[in-house]
Amino acid sequence: FSQGTEAFAEALTYLPEPEGDDELDQHLQLVTDAKAKLDIPVIASLNGTNIGGWVKYARLLEGAGADAVELNLYTVAADPSIDRKLTELGILVVSRVNACRYCVQHHAPLAHGAGLKTAQLQALQDEAWSNPKLWSQEEWLVVRYAQALAEVPQRVDDPLFAELKTLFSERQIVDLTMRLALCAAWNKFNDALGLDTETAFQHAFSELGLAAEAEKIGV
């Protein structure tokens, strides 16, 4: 159900969770009333954005009297050329360089889910990612490239780029560069507007057990 949501985690806020229970209660009451007045099965319709949301609201609809729940599933047509773990790793490095608390809290749980180890996430949290022993050959190259792109992109040197070509295709390099550049733009956008991390992502980040981010990014 969560397939594809890691691509642009920032976009999840386009469908925010309700701030209160009034709207939800009204909808559940509508299902209950329909069940009481109709002689035909009542089918509720659900559109979720994460696994927890699908399960939570499906159970609430069932409890309200729905005989069945219609799940509105969709997928984004895409063919990512870069392994998700490498993409999330690069995003975290860029976000740490740019000190974007919002993006780090969004993407650390996603990176962990994609396969990054807790020790690796802690190294990123501590800005101590420069030890190549922490990373595979591909990961170490992505770390270096992401840092160079975030710091002074016009100065990514030829040797580093040549090294990228030994492990990645041209398409993979372009895809990775585009995603990291977009991340840098999101970093500036989110921080300029002073966006607060949504509660669900704060909770997911805290469950990783990493050092308090406010201590690492001047918050």
Short mmCIF file of N, CA and C in Angstrom, two decimals, residues 20-163:
data_model
loop_
_atom_site.label_atom_id
_atom_site.label_comp_id
_atom_site.label_asym_id
_atom_site.label_seq_id
_atom_site.Cartn_x
_atom_site.Cartn_y
_atom_site.Cartn_z
N GLY A 20 -8.99 17.66 13.46
CA GLY A 20 -9.93 17.28 14.52
C GLY A 20 -10.71 16.06 14.13
N ASP A 21 -11.63 15.64 15.03
CA ASP A 21 -12.40 14.43 14.79
C ASP A 21 -13.79 14.71 14.22
N ASP A 22 -14.18 15.98 14.10
CA ASP A 22 -15.54 16.31 13.68
C ASP A 22 -15.86 15.74 12.31
N GLU A 23 -14.97 15.98 11.35
CA GLU A 23 -15.22 15.52 9.98
C GLU A 23 -15.28 13.99 9.93
N LEU A 24 -14.36 13.35 10.64
CA LEU A 24 -14.35 11.89 10.68
C LEU A 24 -15.61 11.35 11.33
N ASP A 25 -16.00 11.94 12.45
CA ASP A 25 -17.21 11.48 13.15
C ASP A 25 -18.45 11.64 12.27
N GLN A 26 -18.51 12.73 11.52
CA GLN A 26 -19.65 12.95 10.64
C GLN A 26 -19.72 11.88 9.56
N HIS A 27 -18.56 11.53 9.03
CA HIS A 27 -18.53 10.52 7.97
C HIS A 27 -18.93 9.15 8.53
N LEU A 28 -18.42 8.81 9.70
CA LEU A 28 -18.77 7.53 10.31
C LEU A 28 -20.25 7.47 10.65
N GLN A 29 -20.79 8.60 11.11
CA GLN A 29 -22.22 8.65 11.42
C GLN A 29 -23.05 8.46 10.16
N LEU A 30 -22.56 9.00 9.05
CA LEU A 30 -23.25 8.83 7.78
C LEU A 30 -23.34 7.35 7.40
N VAL A 31 -22.25 6.62 7.63
CA VAL A 31 -22.24 5.18 7.35
C VAL A 31 -23.23 4.46 8.26
N THR A 32 -23.22 4.83 9.54
CA THR A 32 -24.14 4.21 10.51
C THR A 32 -25.60 4.47 10.14
N ASP A 33 -25.90 5.71 9.76
CA ASP A 33 -27.27 6.06 9.39
C ASP A 33 -27.70 5.31 8.13
N ALA A 34 -26.78 5.21 7.18
CA ALA A 34 -27.10 4.51 5.94
C ALA A 34 -27.39 3.04 6.21
N LYS A 35 -26.62 2.44 7.09
CA LYS A 35 -26.82 1.03 7.43
C LYS A 35 -28.18 0.82 8.09
N ALA A 36 -28.59 1.76 8.91
CA ALA A 36 -29.86 1.63 9.63
C ALA A 36 -31.07 1.82 8.71
N LYS A 37 -30.93 2.61 7.66
CA LYS A 37 -32.06 2.97 6.83
C LYS A 37 -32.17 2.15 5.54
N LEU A 38 -31.10 1.50 5.15
CA LEU A 38 -31.09 0.79 3.86
C LEU A 38 -31.18 -0.71 4.05
N ASP A 39 -31.80 -1.36 3.06
CA ASP A 39 -31.91 -2.81 3.08
C ASP A 39 -30.84 -3.47 2.21
N ILE A 40 -30.01 -2.65 1.60
CA ILE A 40 -28.93 -3.18 0.75
C ILE A 40 -27.60 -3.01 1.47
N PRO A 41 -26.59 -3.78 1.09
CA PRO A 41 -25.27 -3.65 1.74
C PRO A 41 -24.71 -2.24 1.59
N VAL A 42 -24.08 -1.77 2.62
CA VAL A 42 -23.44 -0.45 2.61
C VAL A 42 -21.94 -0.65 2.38
N ILE A 43 -21.44 -0.07 1.30
CA ILE A 43 -20.02 -0.19 0.97
C ILE A 43 -19.36 1.17 1.17
N ALA A 44 -18.43 1.24 2.10
CA ALA A 44 -17.71 2.48 2.37
C ALA A 44 -16.51 2.58 1.41
N SER A 45 -16.06 3.79 1.16
CA SER A 45 -14.94 4.03 0.25
C SER A 45 -13.79 4.64 1.02
N LEU A 46 -12.60 4.11 0.83
CA LEU A 46 -11.43 4.55 1.60
C LEU A 46 -10.27 4.85 0.68
N ASN A 47 -9.65 5.99 0.90
CA ASN A 47 -8.43 6.37 0.17
C ASN A 47 -7.37 6.69 1.21
N GLY A 48 -6.38 5.84 1.37
CA GLY A 48 -5.34 6.03 2.38
C GLY A 48 -4.01 6.44 1.77
N THR A 49 -3.08 6.85 2.64
CA THR A 49 -1.75 7.24 2.17
C THR A 49 -0.64 6.44 2.82
N ASN A 50 -0.97 5.64 3.84
CA ASN A 50 0.05 4.81 4.48
C ASN A 50 -0.63 3.59 5.09
N ILE A 51 0.18 2.60 5.45
CA ILE A 51 -0.36 1.34 5.95
C ILE A 51 -1.20 1.56 7.20
N GLY A 52 -0.69 2.35 8.14
CA GLY A 52 -1.42 2.60 9.37
C GLY A 52 -2.77 3.24 9.12
N GLY A 53 -2.82 4.17 8.17
CA GLY A 53 -4.07 4.85 7.86
C GLY A 53 -5.09 3.92 7.24
N TRP A 54 -4.63 3.06 6.32
CA TRP A 54 -5.55 2.10 5.70
C TRP A 54 -6.22 1.23 6.77
N VAL A 55 -5.41 0.69 7.64
CA VAL A 55 -5.93 -0.24 8.65
C VAL A 55 -6.82 0.49 9.65
N LYS A 56 -6.36 1.63 10.14
CA LYS A 56 -7.11 2.36 11.16
C LYS A 56 -8.51 2.74 10.66
N TYR A 57 -8.56 3.36 9.48
CA TYR A 57 -9.85 3.87 9.01
C TYR A 57 -10.74 2.75 8.47
N ALA A 58 -10.13 1.68 7.97
CA ALA A 58 -10.94 0.53 7.54
C ALA A 58 -11.67 -0.07 8.74
N ARG A 59 -10.98 -0.15 9.87
CA ARG A 59 -11.60 -0.70 11.08
C ARG A 59 -12.69 0.22 11.61
N LEU A 60 -12.47 1.52 11.52
CA LEU A 60 -13.49 2.47 11.97
C LEU A 60 -14.73 2.37 11.10
N LEU A 61 -14.55 2.23 9.79
CA LEU A 61 -15.68 2.10 8.88
C LEU A 61 -16.44 0.80 9.13
N GLU A 62 -15.69 -0.26 9.40
CA GLU A 62 -16.31 -1.54 9.72
C GLU A 62 -17.13 -1.41 11.01
N GLY A 63 -16.56 -0.74 12.01
CA GLY A 63 -17.26 -0.56 13.27
C GLY A 63 -18.50 0.31 13.14
N ALA A 64 -18.49 1.20 12.14
CA ALA A 64 -19.64 2.07 11.93
C ALA A 64 -20.78 1.35 11.22
N GLY A 65 -20.50 0.13 10.72
CA GLY A 65 -21.57 -0.65 10.11
C GLY A 65 -21.38 -1.00 8.65
N ALA A 66 -20.26 -0.59 8.05
CA ALA A 66 -20.05 -0.89 6.63
C ALA A 66 -19.95 -2.40 6.42
N ASP A 67 -20.63 -2.88 5.38
CA ASP A 67 -20.56 -4.31 5.06
C ASP A 67 -19.29 -4.66 4.31
N ALA A 68 -18.74 -3.67 3.63
CA ALA A 68 -17.49 -3.86 2.87
C ALA A 68 -16.81 -2.51 2.72
N VAL A 69 -15.54 -2.54 2.42
CA VAL A 69 -14.78 -1.30 2.22
C VAL A 69 -14.13 -1.34 0.84
N GLU A 70 -14.42 -0.33 0.06
CA GLU A 70 -13.78 -0.18 -1.25
C GLU A 70 -12.45 0.53 -1.05
N LEU A 71 -11.36 -0.08 -1.49
CA LEU A 71 -10.03 0.50 -1.35
C LEU A 71 -9.64 1.19 -2.65
N ASN A 72 -9.42 2.49 -2.59
CA ASN A 72 -9.03 3.26 -3.78
C ASN A 72 -7.52 3.25 -3.91
N LEU A 73 -7.01 2.28 -4.63
CA LEU A 73 -5.57 2.12 -4.81
C LEU A 73 -5.13 2.76 -6.13
N TYR A 74 -3.90 3.22 -6.16
CA TYR A 74 -3.34 3.74 -7.39
C TYR A 74 -1.84 3.57 -7.35
N THR A 75 -1.24 3.66 -8.48
CA THR A 75 0.22 3.60 -8.56
C THR A 75 0.69 4.64 -9.56
N VAL A 76 1.85 5.20 -9.31
CA VAL A 76 2.43 6.18 -10.22
C VAL A 76 3.29 5.44 -11.24
N ALA A 77 3.02 5.68 -12.51
CA ALA A 77 3.80 5.01 -13.56
C ALA A 77 5.23 5.53 -13.53
N ALA A 78 6.14 4.68 -13.17
CA ALA A 78 7.53 5.11 -13.09
C ALA A 78 8.43 3.88 -13.14
N ASP A 79 9.65 4.10 -13.52
CA ASP A 79 10.62 3.02 -13.60
C ASP A 79 11.92 3.53 -13.02
N PRO A 80 12.01 3.61 -11.69
CA PRO A 80 13.22 4.18 -11.09
C PRO A 80 14.45 3.36 -11.45
N SER A 81 15.50 4.07 -11.82
CA SER A 81 16.72 3.38 -12.23
C SER A 81 17.69 3.21 -11.08
N ILE A 82 17.49 3.94 -10.00
CA ILE A 82 18.40 3.90 -8.85
C ILE A 82 17.72 3.18 -7.69
N ASP A 83 18.47 2.33 -7.02
CA ASP A 83 17.95 1.63 -5.85
C ASP A 83 17.45 2.64 -4.82
N ARG A 84 16.29 2.36 -4.24
CA ARG A 84 15.68 3.30 -3.31
C ARG A 84 16.61 3.62 -2.14
N LYS A 85 17.34 2.63 -1.64
CA LYS A 85 18.23 2.87 -0.51
C LYS A 85 19.28 3.92 -0.86
N LEU A 86 19.82 3.86 -2.07
CA LEU A 86 20.84 4.82 -2.49
C LEU A 86 20.23 6.21 -2.63
N THR A 87 19.01 6.27 -3.16
CA THR A 87 18.35 7.56 -3.30
C THR A 87 18.10 8.20 -1.94
N GLU A 88 17.57 7.41 -1.00
CA GLU A 88 17.30 7.95 0.33
C GLU A 88 18.59 8.36 1.04
N LEU A 89 19.65 7.61 0.81
CA LEU A 89 20.94 7.96 1.40
C LEU A 89 21.39 9.32 0.89
N GLY A 90 21.32 9.52 -0.42
CA GLY A 90 21.71 10.80 -0.99
C GLY A 90 20.86 11.94 -0.49
N ILE A 91 19.55 11.69 -0.37
CA ILE A 91 18.63 12.72 0.13
C ILE A 91 18.99 13.13 1.55
N LEU A 92 19.33 12.16 2.39
CA LEU A 92 19.69 12.48 3.77
C LEU A 92 20.98 13.28 3.85
N VAL A 93 21.96 12.93 3.02
CA VAL A 93 23.22 13.69 3.02
C VAL A 93 22.96 15.14 2.59
N VAL A 94 22.22 15.32 1.52
CA VAL A 94 21.90 16.67 1.05
C VAL A 94 21.15 17.45 2.13
N SER A 95 20.18 16.79 2.76
CA SER A 95 19.38 17.47 3.78
C SER A 95 20.19 17.80 5.02
N ARG A 96 21.15 16.96 5.36
CA ARG A 96 22.02 17.26 6.49
C ARG A 96 22.95 18.43 6.17
N VAL A 97 23.52 18.43 4.96
CA VAL A 97 24.38 19.55 4.56
C VAL A 97 23.60 20.87 4.61
N ASN A 98 22.34 20.82 4.17
CA ASN A 98 21.51 22.03 4.17
C ASN A 98 20.79 22.27 5.49
N ALA A 99 21.03 21.38 6.47
CA ALA A 99 20.45 21.52 7.81
C ALA A 99 18.93 21.65 7.76
N CYS A 100 18.30 20.81 6.95
CA CYS A 100 16.84 20.83 6.84
C CYS A 100 16.25 19.77 7.77
N ARG A 101 15.80 20.19 8.91
CA ARG A 101 15.24 19.29 9.92
C ARG A 101 14.00 18.57 9.39
N TYR A 102 13.17 19.31 8.68
CA TYR A 102 11.92 18.76 8.15
C TYR A 102 12.21 17.55 7.24
N CYS A 103 13.14 17.72 6.31
CA CYS A 103 13.42 16.65 5.34
C CYS A 103 14.14 15.47 5.99
N VAL A 104 15.00 15.74 6.95
CA VAL A 104 15.67 14.65 7.65
C VAL A 104 14.66 13.79 8.39
N GLN A 105 13.73 14.43 9.08
CA GLN A 105 12.74 13.66 9.83
C GLN A 105 11.79 12.91 8.91
N HIS A 106 11.57 13.41 7.72
CA HIS A 106 10.75 12.71 6.75
C HIS A 106 11.47 11.49 6.18
N HIS A 107 12.73 11.67 5.86
CA HIS A 107 13.42 10.65 5.07
C HIS A 107 14.23 9.64 5.87
N ALA A 108 14.58 9.94 7.12
CA ALA A 108 15.31 8.95 7.91
C ALA A 108 14.51 7.66 8.08
N PRO A 109 13.22 7.73 8.44
CA PRO A 109 12.45 6.48 8.53
C PRO A 109 12.34 5.76 7.19
N LEU A 110 12.20 6.52 6.11
CA LEU A 110 12.11 5.92 4.78
C LEU A 110 13.42 5.24 4.41
N ALA A 111 14.53 5.87 4.77
CA ALA A 111 15.84 5.29 4.48
C ALA A 111 16.04 4.00 5.27
N HIS A 112 15.59 4.02 6.52
CA HIS A 112 15.69 2.82 7.35
C HIS A 112 14.85 1.69 6.75
N GLY A 113 13.67 2.03 6.29
CA GLY A 113 12.81 1.04 5.66
C GLY A 113 13.39 0.51 4.36
N ALA A 114 14.20 1.33 3.70
CA ALA A 114 14.81 0.93 2.43
C ALA A 114 16.07 0.09 2.64
N GLY A 115 16.55 0.01 3.88
CA GLY A 115 17.69 -0.86 4.13
C GLY A 115 18.89 -0.24 4.81
N LEU A 116 18.90 1.08 5.04
CA LEU A 116 20.03 1.68 5.76
C LEU A 116 20.00 1.24 7.22
N LYS A 117 21.16 0.94 7.77
CA LYS A 117 21.26 0.46 9.13
C LYS A 117 21.22 1.63 10.12
N THR A 118 20.85 1.31 11.35
CA THR A 118 20.77 2.34 12.38
C THR A 118 22.10 3.04 12.58
N ALA A 119 23.20 2.28 12.54
CA ALA A 119 24.53 2.88 12.71
C ALA A 119 24.83 3.86 11.59
N GLN A 120 24.38 3.55 10.39
CA GLN A 120 24.59 4.46 9.27
C GLN A 120 23.75 5.73 9.43
N LEU A 121 22.52 5.56 9.89
CA LEU A 121 21.66 6.72 10.12
C LEU A 121 22.22 7.60 11.23
N GLN A 122 22.80 6.97 12.26
CA GLN A 122 23.38 7.75 13.35
C GLN A 122 24.60 8.53 12.86
N ALA A 123 25.38 7.91 11.97
CA ALA A 123 26.53 8.62 11.40
C ALA A 123 26.07 9.84 10.60
N LEU A 124 24.99 9.69 9.86
CA LEU A 124 24.44 10.82 9.13
C LEU A 124 23.92 11.88 10.08
N GLN A 125 23.28 11.43 11.15
CA GLN A 125 22.75 12.36 12.15
C GLN A 125 23.87 13.15 12.81
N ASP A 126 25.01 12.49 13.02
CA ASP A 126 26.15 13.12 13.68
C ASP A 126 27.06 13.85 12.71
N GLU A 127 26.67 13.88 11.42
CA GLU A 127 27.51 14.45 10.37
C GLU A 127 28.89 13.79 10.37
N ALA A 128 28.87 12.48 10.58
CA ALA A 128 30.12 11.71 10.63
C ALA A 128 30.11 10.64 9.54
N TRP A 129 29.66 11.04 8.36
CA TRP A 129 29.50 10.07 7.28
C TRP A 129 30.76 9.87 6.45
N SER A 130 31.86 10.54 6.81
CA SER A 130 33.06 10.51 5.97
C SER A 130 33.94 9.28 6.18
N ASN A 131 33.46 8.30 6.95
CA ASN A 131 34.21 7.06 7.13
C ASN A 131 33.76 6.04 6.09
N PRO A 132 34.60 5.74 5.10
CA PRO A 132 34.19 4.82 4.02
C PRO A 132 33.88 3.41 4.51
N LYS A 133 34.35 3.06 5.70
CA LYS A 133 34.09 1.71 6.22
C LYS A 133 32.61 1.50 6.56
N LEU A 134 31.87 2.59 6.68
CA LEU A 134 30.45 2.49 7.00
C LEU A 134 29.61 2.08 5.81
N TRP A 135 30.18 2.21 4.62
CA TRP A 135 29.38 2.13 3.41
C TRP A 135 29.91 1.08 2.43
N SER A 136 28.99 0.62 1.59
CA SER A 136 29.41 -0.19 0.44
C SER A 136 30.06 0.74 -0.58
N GLN A 137 30.62 0.18 -1.61
CA GLN A 137 31.27 1.00 -2.63
C GLN A 137 30.28 1.98 -3.28
N GLU A 138 29.10 1.48 -3.61
CA GLU A 138 28.10 2.35 -4.22
C GLU A 138 27.61 3.40 -3.24
N GLU A 139 27.37 3.01 -1.99
CA GLU A 139 26.88 3.95 -0.99
C GLU A 139 27.89 5.06 -0.74
N TRP A 140 29.15 4.69 -0.65
CA TRP A 140 30.20 5.68 -0.38
C TRP A 140 30.29 6.69 -1.52
N LEU A 141 30.10 6.21 -2.75
CA LEU A 141 30.14 7.11 -3.89
C LEU A 141 28.95 8.06 -3.88
N VAL A 142 27.77 7.55 -3.52
CA VAL A 142 26.58 8.40 -3.43
C VAL A 142 26.75 9.44 -2.33
N VAL A 143 27.31 9.04 -1.20
CA VAL A 143 27.55 9.98 -0.10
C VAL A 143 28.43 11.14 -0.57
N ARG A 144 29.52 10.82 -1.22
CA ARG A 144 30.46 11.86 -1.68
C ARG A 144 29.83 12.75 -2.74
N TYR A 145 29.10 12.14 -3.66
CA TYR A 145 28.46 12.93 -4.72
C TYR A 145 27.38 13.84 -4.15
N ALA A 146 26.56 13.32 -3.24
CA ALA A 146 25.49 14.12 -2.64
C ALA A 146 26.07 15.30 -1.87
N GLN A 147 27.15 15.07 -1.14
CA GLN A 147 27.77 16.15 -0.39
C GLN A 147 28.32 17.22 -1.33
N ALA A 148 28.99 16.79 -2.38
CA ALA A 148 29.55 17.74 -3.34
C ALA A 148 28.44 18.54 -4.02
N LEU A 149 27.36 17.86 -4.40
CA LEU A 149 26.25 18.54 -5.06
C LEU A 149 25.61 19.56 -4.14
N ALA A 150 25.46 19.22 -2.87
CA ALA A 150 24.80 20.12 -1.93
C ALA A 150 25.68 21.31 -1.56
N GLU A 151 26.97 21.09 -1.48
CA GLU A 151 27.87 22.16 -1.03
C GLU A 151 28.17 23.13 -2.17
N VAL A 152 28.78 22.67 -3.24
CA VAL A 152 29.13 23.54 -4.36
C VAL A 152 28.91 22.75 -5.65
N PRO A 153 27.69 22.67 -6.15
CA PRO A 153 27.38 21.78 -7.27
C PRO A 153 28.18 22.05 -8.53
N GLN A 154 28.53 23.31 -8.78
CA GLN A 154 29.28 23.61 -9.99
C GLN A 154 30.73 23.18 -9.91
N ARG A 155 31.11 22.64 -8.74
CA ARG A 155 32.49 22.20 -8.58
C ARG A 155 32.63 20.70 -8.37
N VAL A 156 31.63 19.93 -8.82
CA VAL A 156 31.78 18.48 -8.82
C VAL A 156 32.89 18.16 -9.80
N ASP A 157 33.99 17.64 -9.29
CA ASP A 157 35.17 17.52 -10.15
C ASP A 157 35.08 16.33 -11.10
N ASP A 158 35.93 16.36 -12.13
CA ASP A 158 35.93 15.31 -13.15
C ASP A 158 36.26 13.93 -12.59
N PRO A 159 37.23 13.81 -11.68
CA PRO A 159 37.52 12.48 -11.14
C PRO A 159 36.32 11.83 -10.44
N LEU A 160 35.56 12.63 -9.69
CA LEU A 160 34.38 12.09 -9.01
C LEU A 160 33.33 11.67 -10.04
N PHE A 161 33.14 12.48 -11.04
CA PHE A 161 32.16 12.15 -12.06
C PHE A 161 32.58 10.91 -12.84
N ALA A 162 33.88 10.80 -13.10
CA ALA A 162 34.37 9.61 -13.80
C ALA A 162 34.16 8.36 -12.96
N GLU A 163 34.30 8.51 -11.65
CA GLU A 163 34.08 7.39 -10.74
C GLU A 163 32.61 6.98 -10.74
#
